[in-house]
Amino acid sequence: MAVDPSLLRLVQPGDGAWRLDSEVKAASCTLTRGAAGIEGPGYKMIGVRIIDCASGRPAPGVLVRLDSRDDRGWAPLMSGFTANDGRLLALEELQVRRGAHQLTFDPSSYFAGLGTVAEYREFTVSIQVREIELDLRMAVYLNAAGFTVYGERG
């Protein structure tokens, strides 16, 4: 099934930063203060947009968790649910340091709301932040049978 390209339109407002053209309707998020990557210089923005390939529409209510690895192992940075536009705005506002990070996506509550059971419970994408001046934008396309992740630096 094709995804409606208008759902993925990027805009470049006056500040020169590219953003997905959509409106955040509702989202919940928990930030873990003091964890590795929250404070200090050396930041990078990570943006995520989740699209349900079966409907071609954004996927609200997908749980996303961001963890960062430090000397003691993995530490949680934040977790939250995607809004009606399929984005987690708090993730875009959270800036992370150079190093190893992982995003874990748990769409089970989203699919349960559709009366569907996915063939997977969650999936994790590991990333290495190397260049602090670049942002990372990820498009996640999912359905009950599988998922695809596309990343773009810029």
mmCIF file of C-alpha atoms in Angstrom:
data_model
loop_
_atom_site.group_PDB
_atom_site.id
_atom_site.type_symbol
_atom_site.label_atom_id
_atom_site.label_comp_id
_atom_site.label_asym_id
_atom_site.label_seq_id
_atom_site.Cartn_x
_atom_site.Cartn_y
_atom_site.Cartn_z
ATOM 1 C CA MET A 1 0.000 0.000 0.000
ATOM 2 C CA ALA A 2 1.329 3.434 -0.902
ATOM 3 C CA VAL A 3 1.916 6.061 1.743
ATOM 4 C CA ASP A 4 0.327 9.436 1.042
ATOM 5 C CA PRO A 5 3.310 11.729 0.291
ATOM 6 C CA SER A 6 1.515 14.697 1.830
ATOM 7 C CA LEU A 7 1.884 13.022 5.220
ATOM 8 C CA LEU A 8 5.659 13.273 4.913
ATOM 9 C CA ARG A 9 5.981 16.833 3.609
ATOM 10 C CA LEU A 10 8.907 18.776 5.036
ATOM 11 C CA VAL A 11 8.864 22.537 5.478
ATOM 12 C CA GLN A 12 11.691 24.955 6.089
ATOM 13 C CA PRO A 13 10.522 27.836 8.286
ATOM 14 C CA GLY A 14 12.430 31.098 8.704
ATOM 15 C CA ASP A 15 15.021 29.594 11.049
ATOM 16 C CA GLY A 16 16.295 27.347 8.230
ATOM 17 C CA ALA A 17 15.660 24.043 10.034
ATOM 18 C CA TRP A 18 13.692 21.407 8.151
ATOM 19 C CA ARG A 19 10.665 20.076 10.018
ATOM 20 C CA LEU A 20 7.796 17.742 9.280
ATOM 21 C CA ASP A 21 4.744 19.835 8.439
ATOM 22 C CA SER A 22 2.228 18.590 10.976
ATOM 23 C CA GLU A 23 0.524 19.648 14.157
ATOM 24 C CA VAL A 24 1.035 17.914 17.480
ATOM 25 C CA LYS A 25 -2.400 17.128 18.891
ATOM 26 C CA ALA A 26 -1.554 15.156 22.031
ATOM 27 C CA ALA A 27 1.376 13.287 23.447
ATOM 28 C CA SER A 28 2.718 12.146 26.758
ATOM 29 C CA CYS A 29 6.354 11.893 27.658
ATOM 30 C CA THR A 30 8.591 11.087 30.590
ATOM 31 C CA LEU A 31 12.077 12.582 30.700
ATOM 32 C CA THR A 32 14.735 11.074 32.918
ATOM 33 C CA ARG A 33 16.740 14.063 34.182
ATOM 34 C CA GLY A 34 20.402 13.676 34.911
ATOM 35 C CA ALA A 35 20.827 10.671 32.626
ATOM 36 C CA ALA A 36 23.733 10.622 30.198
ATOM 37 C CA GLY A 37 23.174 12.976 27.308
ATOM 38 C CA ILE A 38 20.617 15.361 28.798
ATOM 39 C CA GLU A 39 22.867 18.168 29.994
ATOM 40 C CA GLY A 40 25.985 19.830 28.663
ATOM 41 C CA PRO A 41 27.400 20.693 25.236
ATOM 42 C CA GLY A 42 27.642 18.402 22.231
ATOM 43 C CA TYR A 43 24.001 18.053 21.263
ATOM 44 C CA LYS A 44 22.168 16.532 18.311
ATOM 45 C CA MET A 45 18.434 16.418 17.546
ATOM 46 C CA ILE A 46 16.658 13.144 16.742
ATOM 47 C CA GLY A 47 13.284 13.330 15.019
ATOM 48 C CA VAL A 48 10.960 10.357 14.492
ATOM 49 C CA ARG A 49 7.748 10.062 12.487
ATOM 50 C CA ILE A 50 5.792 6.779 12.484
ATOM 51 C CA ILE A 51 3.420 5.901 9.629
ATOM 52 C CA ASP A 52 1.026 2.932 9.517
ATOM 53 C CA CYS A 53 1.546 1.443 6.042
ATOM 54 C CA ALA A 54 -1.827 -0.319 6.083
ATOM 55 C CA SER A 55 -3.713 2.975 6.327
ATOM 56 C CA GLY A 56 -1.082 5.386 4.993
ATOM 57 C CA ARG A 57 -1.691 7.568 8.054
ATOM 58 C CA PRO A 58 0.386 8.583 11.103
ATOM 59 C CA ALA A 59 0.462 6.101 13.994
ATOM 60 C CA PRO A 60 -0.496 7.751 17.312
ATOM 61 C CA GLY A 61 0.040 5.943 20.605
ATOM 62 C CA VAL A 62 3.260 4.094 19.754
ATOM 63 C CA LEU A 63 5.550 3.909 22.785
ATOM 64 C CA VAL A 64 9.082 5.138 22.020
ATOM 65 C CA ARG A 65 11.987 4.890 24.472
ATOM 66 C CA LEU A 66 15.435 6.466 24.066
ATOM 67 C CA ASP A 67 18.388 5.019 25.991
ATOM 68 C CA SER A 68 22.016 6.147 26.049
ATOM 69 C CA ARG A 69 25.109 4.087 26.836
ATOM 70 C CA ASP A 70 27.697 5.390 29.277
ATOM 71 C CA ASP A 71 30.439 3.832 31.438
ATOM 72 C CA ARG A 72 27.855 2.033 33.588
ATOM 73 C CA GLY A 73 25.788 0.636 30.706
ATOM 74 C CA TRP A 74 22.464 1.712 29.217
ATOM 75 C CA ALA A 75 20.603 4.583 30.895
ATOM 76 C CA PRO A 76 17.057 5.718 30.003
ATOM 77 C CA LEU A 77 16.806 9.263 28.627
ATOM 78 C CA MET A 78 13.112 9.528 27.844
ATOM 79 C CA SER A 79 10.001 7.634 26.864
ATOM 80 C CA GLY A 80 6.656 8.715 25.503
ATOM 81 C CA PHE A 81 3.824 8.008 23.100
ATOM 82 C CA THR A 82 3.545 9.412 19.599
ATOM 83 C CA ALA A 83 0.915 12.094 19.022
ATOM 84 C CA ASN A 84 -1.829 12.112 16.382
ATOM 85 C CA ASP A 85 0.712 13.160 13.754
ATOM 86 C CA GLY A 86 2.923 10.118 14.482
ATOM 87 C CA ARG A 87 5.676 12.244 16.029
ATOM 88 C CA LEU A 88 7.115 12.454 19.516
ATOM 89 C CA LEU A 89 7.815 16.174 19.851
ATOM 90 C CA ALA A 90 9.597 15.776 23.199
ATOM 91 C CA LEU A 91 12.160 13.566 21.459
ATOM 92 C CA GLU A 92 12.859 16.335 18.941
ATOM 93 C CA GLU A 93 13.300 18.826 21.780
ATOM 94 C CA LEU A 94 15.670 16.516 23.672
ATOM 95 C CA GLN A 95 19.246 16.977 22.555
ATOM 96 C CA VAL A 96 21.717 14.136 22.990
ATOM 97 C CA ARG A 97 25.493 13.940 23.151
ATOM 98 C CA ARG A 98 27.881 12.038 20.972
ATOM 99 C CA GLY A 99 27.920 8.326 21.645
ATOM 100 C CA ALA A 100 25.788 5.204 21.460
ATOM 101 C CA HIS A 101 22.015 5.476 21.755
ATOM 102 C CA GLN A 102 19.100 3.188 21.040
ATOM 103 C CA LEU A 103 15.469 3.854 20.233
ATOM 104 C CA THR A 104 13.012 1.128 21.175
ATOM 105 C CA PHE A 105 9.577 1.180 19.546
ATOM 106 C CA ASP A 106 6.652 -0.713 21.118
ATOM 107 C CA PRO A 107 3.581 -0.474 18.857
ATOM 108 C CA SER A 108 1.554 -3.116 20.752
ATOM 109 C CA SER A 109 -0.862 -0.608 22.328
ATOM 110 C CA TYR A 110 -1.341 1.098 18.949
ATOM 111 C CA PHE A 111 -2.236 -2.179 17.246
ATOM 112 C CA ALA A 112 -4.416 -3.264 20.188
ATOM 113 C CA GLY A 113 -6.446 -0.092 19.641
ATOM 114 C CA LEU A 114 -7.008 -1.233 16.057
ATOM 115 C CA GLY A 115 -8.048 -4.716 17.186
ATOM 116 C CA THR A 116 -4.883 -6.198 15.669
ATOM 117 C CA VAL A 117 -2.010 -8.164 17.148
ATOM 118 C CA ALA A 118 1.402 -7.511 15.606
ATOM 119 C CA GLU A 119 3.809 -10.343 14.844
ATOM 120 C CA TYR A 120 6.419 -8.525 16.943
ATOM 121 C CA ARG A 121 6.272 -6.851 20.346
ATOM 122 C CA GLU A 122 8.957 -4.207 19.933
ATOM 123 C CA PHE A 123 12.015 -3.384 17.868
ATOM 124 C CA THR A 124 15.176 -1.427 18.603
ATOM 125 C CA VAL A 125 17.242 0.833 16.367
ATOM 126 C CA SER A 126 20.798 1.484 17.550
ATOM 127 C CA ILE A 127 22.485 4.707 16.482
ATOM 128 C CA GLN A 128 25.907 6.245 16.963
ATOM 129 C CA VAL A 129 25.902 10.053 17.228
ATOM 130 C CA ARG A 130 29.215 11.174 15.741
ATOM 131 C CA GLU A 131 28.711 14.667 14.333
ATOM 132 C CA ILE A 132 26.985 17.018 16.723
ATOM 133 C CA GLU A 133 26.151 19.601 14.075
ATOM 134 C CA LEU A 134 23.891 17.192 12.167
ATOM 135 C CA ASP A 135 20.330 16.182 13.010
ATOM 136 C CA LEU A 136 18.935 12.690 12.503
ATOM 137 C CA ARG A 137 15.427 12.226 11.141
ATOM 138 C CA MET A 138 13.875 8.782 11.058
ATOM 139 C CA ALA A 139 10.765 7.674 9.213
ATOM 140 C CA VAL A 140 9.324 4.438 10.604
ATOM 141 C CA TYR A 141 6.807 2.577 8.436
ATOM 142 C CA LEU A 142 5.003 -0.229 10.204
ATOM 143 C CA ASN A 143 2.159 -2.687 9.886
ATOM 144 C CA ALA A 144 1.201 -5.766 11.886
ATOM 145 C CA ALA A 145 3.559 -7.985 9.865
ATOM 146 C CA GLY A 146 6.716 -5.888 9.994
ATOM 147 C CA PHE A 147 8.424 -2.515 9.884
ATOM 148 C CA THR A 148 10.930 -0.463 7.909
ATOM 149 C CA VAL A 149 13.121 2.327 9.251
ATOM 150 C CA TYR A 150 14.599 5.032 7.041
ATOM 151 C CA GLY A 151 17.128 7.468 8.498
ATOM 152 C CA GLU A 152 18.469 10.720 7.101
ATOM 153 C CA ARG A 153 21.168 12.993 8.479
ATOM 154 C CA GLY A 154 21.163 16.663 7.793
#
